PDB file of C-alpha atoms in Angstrom:
ATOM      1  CA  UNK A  61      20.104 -61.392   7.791  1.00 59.00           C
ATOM      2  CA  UNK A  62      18.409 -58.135   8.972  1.00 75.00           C
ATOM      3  CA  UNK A  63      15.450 -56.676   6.743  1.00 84.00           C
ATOM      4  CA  UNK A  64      16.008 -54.613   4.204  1.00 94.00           C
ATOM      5  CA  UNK A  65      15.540 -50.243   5.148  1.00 95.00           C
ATOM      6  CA  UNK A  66      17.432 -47.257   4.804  1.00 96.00           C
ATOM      7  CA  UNK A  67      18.182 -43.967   6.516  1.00 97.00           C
ATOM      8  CA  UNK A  68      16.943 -41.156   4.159  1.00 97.00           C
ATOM      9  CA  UNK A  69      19.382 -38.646   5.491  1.00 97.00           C
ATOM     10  CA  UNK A  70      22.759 -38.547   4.347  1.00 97.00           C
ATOM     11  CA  UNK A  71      24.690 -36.157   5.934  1.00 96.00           C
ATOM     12  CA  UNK A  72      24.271 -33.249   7.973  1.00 96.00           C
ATOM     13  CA  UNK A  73      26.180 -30.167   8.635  1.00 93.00           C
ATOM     14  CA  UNK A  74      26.377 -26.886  10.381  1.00 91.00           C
ATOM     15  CA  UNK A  75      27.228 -24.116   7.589  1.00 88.00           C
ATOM     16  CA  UNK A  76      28.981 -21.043   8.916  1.00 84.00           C
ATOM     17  CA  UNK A  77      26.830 -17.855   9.047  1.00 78.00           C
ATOM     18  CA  UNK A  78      29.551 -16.043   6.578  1.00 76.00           C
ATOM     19  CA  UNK A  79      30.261 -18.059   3.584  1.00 79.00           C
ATOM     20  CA  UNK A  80      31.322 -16.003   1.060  1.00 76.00           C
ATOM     21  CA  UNK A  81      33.634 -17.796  -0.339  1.00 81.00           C
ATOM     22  CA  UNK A  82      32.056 -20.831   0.350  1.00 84.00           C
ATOM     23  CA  UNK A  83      27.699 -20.925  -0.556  1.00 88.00           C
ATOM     24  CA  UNK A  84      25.768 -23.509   0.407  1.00 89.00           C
ATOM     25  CA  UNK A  85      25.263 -25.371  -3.342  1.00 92.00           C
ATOM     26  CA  UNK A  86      22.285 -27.113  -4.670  1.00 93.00           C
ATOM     27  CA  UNK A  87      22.418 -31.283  -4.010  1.00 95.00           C
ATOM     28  CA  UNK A  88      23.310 -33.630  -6.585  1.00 95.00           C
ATOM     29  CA  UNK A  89      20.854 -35.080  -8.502  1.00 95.00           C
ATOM     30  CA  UNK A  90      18.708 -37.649  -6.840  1.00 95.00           C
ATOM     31  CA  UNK A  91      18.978 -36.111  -3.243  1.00 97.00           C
ATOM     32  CA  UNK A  92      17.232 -33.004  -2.045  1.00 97.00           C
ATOM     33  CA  UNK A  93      19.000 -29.849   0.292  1.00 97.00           C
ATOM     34  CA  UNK A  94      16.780 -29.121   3.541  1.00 97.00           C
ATOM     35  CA  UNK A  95      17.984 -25.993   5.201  1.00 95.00           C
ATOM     36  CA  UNK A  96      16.628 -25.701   8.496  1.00 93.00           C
ATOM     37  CA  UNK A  97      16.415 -21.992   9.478  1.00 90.00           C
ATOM     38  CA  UNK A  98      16.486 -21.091  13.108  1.00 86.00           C
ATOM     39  CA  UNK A  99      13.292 -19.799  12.859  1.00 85.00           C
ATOM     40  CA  UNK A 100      10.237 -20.925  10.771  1.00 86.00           C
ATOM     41  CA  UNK A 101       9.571 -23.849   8.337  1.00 88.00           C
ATOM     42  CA  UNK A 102      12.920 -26.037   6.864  1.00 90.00           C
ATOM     43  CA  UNK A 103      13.734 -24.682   2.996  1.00 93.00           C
ATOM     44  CA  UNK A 104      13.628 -27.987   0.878  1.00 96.00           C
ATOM     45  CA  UNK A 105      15.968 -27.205  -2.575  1.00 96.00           C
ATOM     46  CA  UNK A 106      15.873 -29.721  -5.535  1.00 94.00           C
ATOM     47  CA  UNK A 107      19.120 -30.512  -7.660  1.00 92.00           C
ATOM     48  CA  UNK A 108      17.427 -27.670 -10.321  1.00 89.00           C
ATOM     49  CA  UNK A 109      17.068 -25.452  -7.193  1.00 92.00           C
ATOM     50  CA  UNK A 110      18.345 -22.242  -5.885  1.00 92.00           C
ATOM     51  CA  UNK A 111      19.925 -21.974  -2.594  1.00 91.00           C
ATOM     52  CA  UNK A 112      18.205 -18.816  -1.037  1.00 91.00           C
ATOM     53  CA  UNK A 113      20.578 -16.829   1.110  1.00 88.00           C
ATOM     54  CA  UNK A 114      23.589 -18.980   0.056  1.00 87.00           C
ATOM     55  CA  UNK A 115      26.306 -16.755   1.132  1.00 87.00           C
ATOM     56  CA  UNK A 116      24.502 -14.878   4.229  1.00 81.00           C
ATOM     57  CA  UNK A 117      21.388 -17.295   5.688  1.00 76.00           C
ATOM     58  CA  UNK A 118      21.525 -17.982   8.932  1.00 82.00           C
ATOM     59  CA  UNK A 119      21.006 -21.435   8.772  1.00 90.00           C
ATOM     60  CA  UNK A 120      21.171 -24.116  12.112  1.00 92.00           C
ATOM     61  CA  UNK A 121      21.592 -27.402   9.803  1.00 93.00           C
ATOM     62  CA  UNK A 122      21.792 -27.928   6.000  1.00 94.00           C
ATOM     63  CA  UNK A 123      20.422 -31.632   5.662  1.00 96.00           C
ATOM     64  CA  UNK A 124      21.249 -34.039   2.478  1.00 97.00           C
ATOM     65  CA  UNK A 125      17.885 -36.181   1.846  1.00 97.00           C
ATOM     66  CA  UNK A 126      18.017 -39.235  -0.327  1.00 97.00           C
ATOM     67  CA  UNK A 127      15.242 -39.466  -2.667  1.00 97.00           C
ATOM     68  CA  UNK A 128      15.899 -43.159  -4.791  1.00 96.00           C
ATOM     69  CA  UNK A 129      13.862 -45.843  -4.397  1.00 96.00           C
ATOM     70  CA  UNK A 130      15.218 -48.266  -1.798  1.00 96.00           C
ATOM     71  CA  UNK A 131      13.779 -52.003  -0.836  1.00 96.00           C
ATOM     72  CA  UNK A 132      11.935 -52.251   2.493  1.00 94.00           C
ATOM     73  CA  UNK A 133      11.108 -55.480   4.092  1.00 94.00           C
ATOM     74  CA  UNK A 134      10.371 -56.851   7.433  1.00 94.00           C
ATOM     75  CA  UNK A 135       7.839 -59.648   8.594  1.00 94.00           C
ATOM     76  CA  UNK A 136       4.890 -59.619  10.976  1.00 94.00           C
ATOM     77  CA  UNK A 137       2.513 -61.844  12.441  1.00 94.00           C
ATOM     78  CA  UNK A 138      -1.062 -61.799  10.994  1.00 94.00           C
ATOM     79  CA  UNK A 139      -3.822 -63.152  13.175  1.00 94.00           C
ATOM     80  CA  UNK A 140      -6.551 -65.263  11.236  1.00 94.00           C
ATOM     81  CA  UNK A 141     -10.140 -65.098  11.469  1.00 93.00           C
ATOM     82  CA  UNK A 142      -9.369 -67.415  15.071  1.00 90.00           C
ATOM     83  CA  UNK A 143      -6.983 -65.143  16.799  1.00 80.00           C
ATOM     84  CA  UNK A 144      -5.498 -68.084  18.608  1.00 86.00           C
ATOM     85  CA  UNK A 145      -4.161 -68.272  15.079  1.00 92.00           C
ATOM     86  CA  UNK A 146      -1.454 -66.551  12.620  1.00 93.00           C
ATOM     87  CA  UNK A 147       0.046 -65.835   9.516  1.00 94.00           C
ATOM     88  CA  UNK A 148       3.003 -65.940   9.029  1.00 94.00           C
ATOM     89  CA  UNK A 149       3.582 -62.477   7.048  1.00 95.00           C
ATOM     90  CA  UNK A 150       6.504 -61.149   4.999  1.00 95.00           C
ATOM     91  CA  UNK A 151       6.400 -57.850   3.008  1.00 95.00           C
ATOM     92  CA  UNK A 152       8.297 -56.359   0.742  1.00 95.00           C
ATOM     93  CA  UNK A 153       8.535 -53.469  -1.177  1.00 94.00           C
ATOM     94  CA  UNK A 154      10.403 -50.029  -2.462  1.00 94.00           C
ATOM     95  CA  UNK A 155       9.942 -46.640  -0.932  1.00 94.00           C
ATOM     96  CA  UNK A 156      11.378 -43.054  -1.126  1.00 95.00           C
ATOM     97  CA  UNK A 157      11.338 -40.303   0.315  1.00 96.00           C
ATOM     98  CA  UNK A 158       8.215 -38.320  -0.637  1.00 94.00           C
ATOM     99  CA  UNK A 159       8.724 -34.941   1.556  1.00 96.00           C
ATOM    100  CA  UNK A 160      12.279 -34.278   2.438  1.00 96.00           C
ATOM    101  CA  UNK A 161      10.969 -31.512   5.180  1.00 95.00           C
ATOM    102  CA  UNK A 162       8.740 -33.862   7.067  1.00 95.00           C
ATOM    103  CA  UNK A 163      11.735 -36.470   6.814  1.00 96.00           C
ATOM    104  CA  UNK A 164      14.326 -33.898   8.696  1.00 95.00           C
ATOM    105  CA  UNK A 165      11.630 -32.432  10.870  1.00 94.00           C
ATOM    106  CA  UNK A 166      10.909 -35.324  12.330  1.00 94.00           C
ATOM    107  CA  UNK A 167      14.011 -36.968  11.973  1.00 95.00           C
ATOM    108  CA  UNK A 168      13.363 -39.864   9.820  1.00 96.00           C
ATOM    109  CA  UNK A 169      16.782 -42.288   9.859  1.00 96.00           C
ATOM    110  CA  UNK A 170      14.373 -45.730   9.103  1.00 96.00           C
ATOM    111  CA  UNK A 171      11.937 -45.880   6.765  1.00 96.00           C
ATOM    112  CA  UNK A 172      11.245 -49.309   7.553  1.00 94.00           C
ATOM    113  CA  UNK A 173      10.300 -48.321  11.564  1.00 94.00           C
ATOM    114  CA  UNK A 174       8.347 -45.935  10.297  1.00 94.00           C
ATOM    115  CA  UNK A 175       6.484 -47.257   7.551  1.00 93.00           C
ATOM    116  CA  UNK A 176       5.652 -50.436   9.381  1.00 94.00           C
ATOM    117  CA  UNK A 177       3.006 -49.892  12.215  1.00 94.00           C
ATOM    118  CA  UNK A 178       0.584 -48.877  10.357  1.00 93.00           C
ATOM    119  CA  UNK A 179       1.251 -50.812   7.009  1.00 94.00           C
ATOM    120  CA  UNK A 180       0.917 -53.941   9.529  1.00 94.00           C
ATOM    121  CA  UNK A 181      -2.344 -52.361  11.174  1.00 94.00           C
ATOM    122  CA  UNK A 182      -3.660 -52.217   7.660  1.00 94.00           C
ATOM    123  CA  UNK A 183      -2.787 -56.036   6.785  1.00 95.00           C
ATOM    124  CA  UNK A 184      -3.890 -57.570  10.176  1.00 95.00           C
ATOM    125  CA  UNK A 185      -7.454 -55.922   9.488  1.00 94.00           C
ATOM    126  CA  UNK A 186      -7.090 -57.350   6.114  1.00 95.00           C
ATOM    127  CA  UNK A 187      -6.045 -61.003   6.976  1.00 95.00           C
ATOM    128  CA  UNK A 188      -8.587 -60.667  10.633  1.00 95.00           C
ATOM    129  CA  UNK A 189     -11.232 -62.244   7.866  1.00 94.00           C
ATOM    130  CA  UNK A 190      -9.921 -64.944   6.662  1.00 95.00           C
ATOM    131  CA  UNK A 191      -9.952 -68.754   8.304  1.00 94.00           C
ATOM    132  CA  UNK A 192      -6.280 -70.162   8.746  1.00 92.00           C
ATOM    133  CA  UNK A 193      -6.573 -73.221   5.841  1.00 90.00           C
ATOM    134  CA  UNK A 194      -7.516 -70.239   3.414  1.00 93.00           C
ATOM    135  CA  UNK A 195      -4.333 -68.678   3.532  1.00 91.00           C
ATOM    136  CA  UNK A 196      -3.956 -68.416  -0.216  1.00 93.00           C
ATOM    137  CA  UNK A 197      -7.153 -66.001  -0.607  1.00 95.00           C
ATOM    138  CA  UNK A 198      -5.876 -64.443   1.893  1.00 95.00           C
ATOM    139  CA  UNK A 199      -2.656 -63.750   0.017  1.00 95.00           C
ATOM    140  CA  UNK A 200      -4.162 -62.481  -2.781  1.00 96.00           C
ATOM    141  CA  UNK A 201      -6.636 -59.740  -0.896  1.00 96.00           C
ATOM    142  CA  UNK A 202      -3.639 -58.596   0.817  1.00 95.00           C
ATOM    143  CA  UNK A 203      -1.690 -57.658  -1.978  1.00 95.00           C
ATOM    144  CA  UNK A 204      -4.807 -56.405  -3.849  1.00 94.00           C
ATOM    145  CA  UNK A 205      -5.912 -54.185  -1.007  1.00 92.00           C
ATOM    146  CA  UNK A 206      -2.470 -53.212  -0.710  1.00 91.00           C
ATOM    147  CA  UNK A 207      -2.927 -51.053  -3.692  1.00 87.00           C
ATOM    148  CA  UNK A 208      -5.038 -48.325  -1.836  1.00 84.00           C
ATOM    149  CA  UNK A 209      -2.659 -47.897   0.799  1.00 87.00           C
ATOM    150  CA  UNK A 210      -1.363 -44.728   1.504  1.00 83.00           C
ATOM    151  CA  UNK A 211       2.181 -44.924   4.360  1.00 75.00           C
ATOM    152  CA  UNK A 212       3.233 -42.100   5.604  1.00 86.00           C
ATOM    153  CA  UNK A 213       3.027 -38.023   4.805  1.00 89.00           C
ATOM    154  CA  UNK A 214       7.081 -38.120   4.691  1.00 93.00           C
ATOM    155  CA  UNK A 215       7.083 -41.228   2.817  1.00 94.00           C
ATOM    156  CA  UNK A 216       5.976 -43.363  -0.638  1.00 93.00           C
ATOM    157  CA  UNK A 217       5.149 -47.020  -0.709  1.00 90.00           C
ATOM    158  CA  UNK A 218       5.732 -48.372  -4.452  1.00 88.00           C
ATOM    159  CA  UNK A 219       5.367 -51.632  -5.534  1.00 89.00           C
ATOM    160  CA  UNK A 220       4.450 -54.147  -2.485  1.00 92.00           C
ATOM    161  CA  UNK A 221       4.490 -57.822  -1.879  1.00 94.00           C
ATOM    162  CA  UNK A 222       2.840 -60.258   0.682  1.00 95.00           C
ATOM    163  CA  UNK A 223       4.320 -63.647   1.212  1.00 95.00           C
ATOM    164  CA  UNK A 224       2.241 -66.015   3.070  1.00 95.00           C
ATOM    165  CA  UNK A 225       3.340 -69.312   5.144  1.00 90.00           C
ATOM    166  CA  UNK A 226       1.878 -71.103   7.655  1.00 85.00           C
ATOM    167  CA  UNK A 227       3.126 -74.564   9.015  1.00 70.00           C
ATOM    168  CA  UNK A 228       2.517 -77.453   7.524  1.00 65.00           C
ATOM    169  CA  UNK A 229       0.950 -78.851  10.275  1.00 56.00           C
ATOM    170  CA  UNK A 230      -1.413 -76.207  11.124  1.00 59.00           C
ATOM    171  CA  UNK A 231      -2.413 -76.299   7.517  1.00 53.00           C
ATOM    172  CA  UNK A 232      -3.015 -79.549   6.935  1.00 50.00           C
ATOM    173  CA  UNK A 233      -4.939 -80.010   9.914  1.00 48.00           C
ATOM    174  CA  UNK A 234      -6.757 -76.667   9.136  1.00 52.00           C
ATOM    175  CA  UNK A 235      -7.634 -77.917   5.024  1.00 49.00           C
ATOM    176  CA  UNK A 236      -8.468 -81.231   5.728  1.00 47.00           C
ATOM    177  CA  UNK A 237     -11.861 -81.452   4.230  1.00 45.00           C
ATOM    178  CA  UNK A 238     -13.245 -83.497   7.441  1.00 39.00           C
ATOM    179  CA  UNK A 239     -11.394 -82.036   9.999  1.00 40.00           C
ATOM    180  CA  UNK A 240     -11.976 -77.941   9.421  1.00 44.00           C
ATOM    181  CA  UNK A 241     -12.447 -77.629  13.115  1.00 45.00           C
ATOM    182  CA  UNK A 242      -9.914 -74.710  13.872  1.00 44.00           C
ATOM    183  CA  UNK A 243      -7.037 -75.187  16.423  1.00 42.00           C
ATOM    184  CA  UNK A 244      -7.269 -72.921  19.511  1.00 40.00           C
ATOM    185  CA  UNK A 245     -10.954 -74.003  19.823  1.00 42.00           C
ATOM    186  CA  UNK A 246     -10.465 -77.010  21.295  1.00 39.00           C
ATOM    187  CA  UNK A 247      -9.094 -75.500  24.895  1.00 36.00           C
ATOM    188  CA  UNK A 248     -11.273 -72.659  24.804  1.00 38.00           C
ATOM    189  CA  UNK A 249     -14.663 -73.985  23.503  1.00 45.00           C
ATOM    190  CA  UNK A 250     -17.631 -75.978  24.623  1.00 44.00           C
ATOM    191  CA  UNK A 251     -15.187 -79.309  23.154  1.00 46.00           C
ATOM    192  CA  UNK A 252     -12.448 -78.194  25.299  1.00 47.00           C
ATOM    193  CA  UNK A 253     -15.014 -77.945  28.561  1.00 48.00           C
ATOM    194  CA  UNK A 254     -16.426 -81.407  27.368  1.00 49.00           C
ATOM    195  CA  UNK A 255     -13.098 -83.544  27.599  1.00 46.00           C
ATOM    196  CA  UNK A 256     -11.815 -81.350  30.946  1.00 50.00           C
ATOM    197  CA  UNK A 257     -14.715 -81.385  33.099  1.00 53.00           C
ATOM    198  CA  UNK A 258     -16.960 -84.599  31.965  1.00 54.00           C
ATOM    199  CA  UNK A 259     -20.185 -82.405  32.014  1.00 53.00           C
ATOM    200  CA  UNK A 260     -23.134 -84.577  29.952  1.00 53.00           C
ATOM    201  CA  UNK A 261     -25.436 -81.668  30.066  1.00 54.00           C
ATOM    202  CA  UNK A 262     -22.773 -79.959  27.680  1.00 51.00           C
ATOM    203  CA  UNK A 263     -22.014 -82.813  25.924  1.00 51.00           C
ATOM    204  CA  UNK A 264     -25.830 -83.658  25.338  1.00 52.00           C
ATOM    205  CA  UNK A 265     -26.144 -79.951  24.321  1.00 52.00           C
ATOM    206  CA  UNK A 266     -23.641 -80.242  21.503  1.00 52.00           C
ATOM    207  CA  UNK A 267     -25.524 -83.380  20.146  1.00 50.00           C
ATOM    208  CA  UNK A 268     -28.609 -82.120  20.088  1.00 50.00           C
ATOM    209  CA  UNK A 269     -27.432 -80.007  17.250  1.00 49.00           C
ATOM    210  CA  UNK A 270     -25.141 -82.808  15.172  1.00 45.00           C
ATOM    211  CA  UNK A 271     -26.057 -82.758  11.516  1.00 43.00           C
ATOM    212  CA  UNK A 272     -25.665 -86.486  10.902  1.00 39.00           C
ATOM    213  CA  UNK A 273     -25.452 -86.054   7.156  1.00 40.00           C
ATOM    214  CA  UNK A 274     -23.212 -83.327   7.343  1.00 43.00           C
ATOM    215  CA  UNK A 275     -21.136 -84.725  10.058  1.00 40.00           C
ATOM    216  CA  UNK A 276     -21.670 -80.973  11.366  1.00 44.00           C
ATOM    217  CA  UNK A 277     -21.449 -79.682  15.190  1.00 44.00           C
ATOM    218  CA  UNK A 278     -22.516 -76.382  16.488  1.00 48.00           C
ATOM    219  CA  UNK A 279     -19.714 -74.642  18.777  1.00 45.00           C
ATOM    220  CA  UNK A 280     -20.988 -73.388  22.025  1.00 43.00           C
ATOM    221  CA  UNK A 281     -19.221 -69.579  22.975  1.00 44.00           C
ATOM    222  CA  UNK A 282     -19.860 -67.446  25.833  1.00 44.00           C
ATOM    223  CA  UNK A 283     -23.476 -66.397  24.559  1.00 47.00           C
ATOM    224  CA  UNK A 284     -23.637 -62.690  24.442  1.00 47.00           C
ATOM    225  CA  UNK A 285     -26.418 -60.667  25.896  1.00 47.00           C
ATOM    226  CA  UNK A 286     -28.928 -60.816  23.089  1.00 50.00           C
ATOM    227  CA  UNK A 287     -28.472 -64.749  22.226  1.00 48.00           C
ATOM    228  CA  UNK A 288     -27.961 -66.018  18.652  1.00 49.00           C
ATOM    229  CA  UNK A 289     -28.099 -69.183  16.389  1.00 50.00           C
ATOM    230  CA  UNK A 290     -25.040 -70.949  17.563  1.00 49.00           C
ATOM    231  CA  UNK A 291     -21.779 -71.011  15.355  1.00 48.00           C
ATOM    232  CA  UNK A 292     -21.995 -73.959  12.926  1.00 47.00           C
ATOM    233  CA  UNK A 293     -17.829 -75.728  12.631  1.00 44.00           C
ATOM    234  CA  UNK A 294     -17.251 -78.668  11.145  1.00 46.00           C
ATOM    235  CA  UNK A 295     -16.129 -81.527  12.474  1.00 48.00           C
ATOM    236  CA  UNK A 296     -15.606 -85.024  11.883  1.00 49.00           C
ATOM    237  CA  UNK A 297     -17.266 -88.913  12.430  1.00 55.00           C
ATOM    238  CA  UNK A 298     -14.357 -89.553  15.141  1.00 58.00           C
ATOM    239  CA  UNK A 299     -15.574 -86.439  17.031  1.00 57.00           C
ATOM    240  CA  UNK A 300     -19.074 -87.278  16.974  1.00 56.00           C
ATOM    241  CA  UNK A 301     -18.407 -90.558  18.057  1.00 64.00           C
ATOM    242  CA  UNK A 302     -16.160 -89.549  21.084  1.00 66.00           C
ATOM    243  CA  UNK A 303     -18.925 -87.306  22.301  1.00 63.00           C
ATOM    244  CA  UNK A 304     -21.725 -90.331  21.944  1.00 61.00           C
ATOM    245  CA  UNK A 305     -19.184 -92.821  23.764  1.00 66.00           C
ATOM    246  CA  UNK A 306     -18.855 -89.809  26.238  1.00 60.00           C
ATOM    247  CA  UNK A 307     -22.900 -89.638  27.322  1.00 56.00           C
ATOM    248  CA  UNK A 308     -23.450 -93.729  27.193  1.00 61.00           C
ATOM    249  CA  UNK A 309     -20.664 -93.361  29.843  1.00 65.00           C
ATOM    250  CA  UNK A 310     -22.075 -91.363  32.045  1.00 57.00           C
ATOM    251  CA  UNK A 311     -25.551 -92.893  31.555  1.00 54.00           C
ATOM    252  CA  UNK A 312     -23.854 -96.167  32.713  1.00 58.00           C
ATOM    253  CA  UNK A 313     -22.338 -94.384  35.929  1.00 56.00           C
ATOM    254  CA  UNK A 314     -26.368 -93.019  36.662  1.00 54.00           C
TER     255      UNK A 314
END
């Protein structure tokens, strides 16, 4: 099933540059009339309105905007605080039109296209902070933040909604209170370099900083220029244990 949108424009036509017996009309209520003149700025008239050169105006297009409020929706990845990581995000909400001259000038026929880049740029800032396993904080920032967000000039965002999900597996592996060490890490990191290329000096590096009553062990990145502390992750017993196993190896091979 496609994602909810809509096309704000409902009809266009080409009105005659005589029509005396037959004037361009106000719209019916809940639409607005854009007249687009062939020079200058389009003439937006409301159902109350009056048509300005109705019988005479030289007019290129008359446009029919709809101005109700119509469900958007679509979904979009979300990275998490490890960008190897995502959310998986879906958002919905109602919109209408909030300039019917913007909307024919630029020829608006899905709100949902063009709503959507930057209400995702807004929520992947948003979601950016949070780690994967704390995906329902994350859920609730989003939709609070959500309330200072502004779409687009042509457009209103009402109402809005952020759903959430993220497999099972990544989550349970992500929440497990002795296993928080997040996924991605282990074929980029200074774990990853451990079990691919055997190197002791790494794996004596790591150790050197195991919190044994904490079960704690610092990540090694690609230091920047101006060093600092190394990144604290958790990990578990099994992990520390490997890594021990790992150096009495080598020392055995020396």
């Amino acid at each position: 099933m496609a994602d909810p949108t809509f096309d704000p424009i409902l009809e266009v036509r080409r009105p005659r540059a005589v029509r005396l017996f037959a004037p361009i009309t106000p719209p019916r209520r809940g639409t607005a009339l854009v007249l687009e003149p062939r020079e200058g700025e389009p003439v937006v008239v409301d159902a109350d309105g009056r048509v300005p050169d109705a019988w005479l105006g030289n007019y290129l297009r008359s446009w029919v905007v709809d101005l109700a409020d119509h469900e958007l929706g679509f979904t979009e990845p979300l990275p998490a605080e490890d960008p190897d990581l995502l959310f998986d995000a879906e958002v919905r909400c109602t919109c209408r039109v909030d300039s019917p001259g913007q909307v024919v000038r630029r020829r608006v026929r899905d709100a949902a296209a063009t709503v959507r880049p930057a209400l995702a740029a807004f929520l992947r800032r948003i979601s950016a902070g949070y780690d994967i396993s704390d995906y329902a904080d994350a859920e609730a920032d989003l939709n609070a933040q959500l309330e200072f967000f502004t779409a687009d000039p042509a457009l209103h965002i009402g109402p809005c909604v952020v759903r959430l999900r993220v497999d099972p597996a990544v989550r349970g592996r992500a929440g497990h209170p002795r296993g928080r060490l997040r996924m991605g890490q282990m074929h980029r990191g200074a774990l990853g370099r451990l079990v691919t290329s055997g190197d002791p000096a790494l794996a004596a590096r790591l150790l050197a900083g195991v919190d044994v009553e904490h079960e704690r062990i610092p990540t090694i990145s690609h230091p920047p220029k101006h060093r600092a502390e190394p990144a604290v992750e958790p990990a578990g017993a099994a992990l520390r244990e490997r890594l021990i196993a790992h150096l009495r190896q080598n020392n055995q091979h020396h």
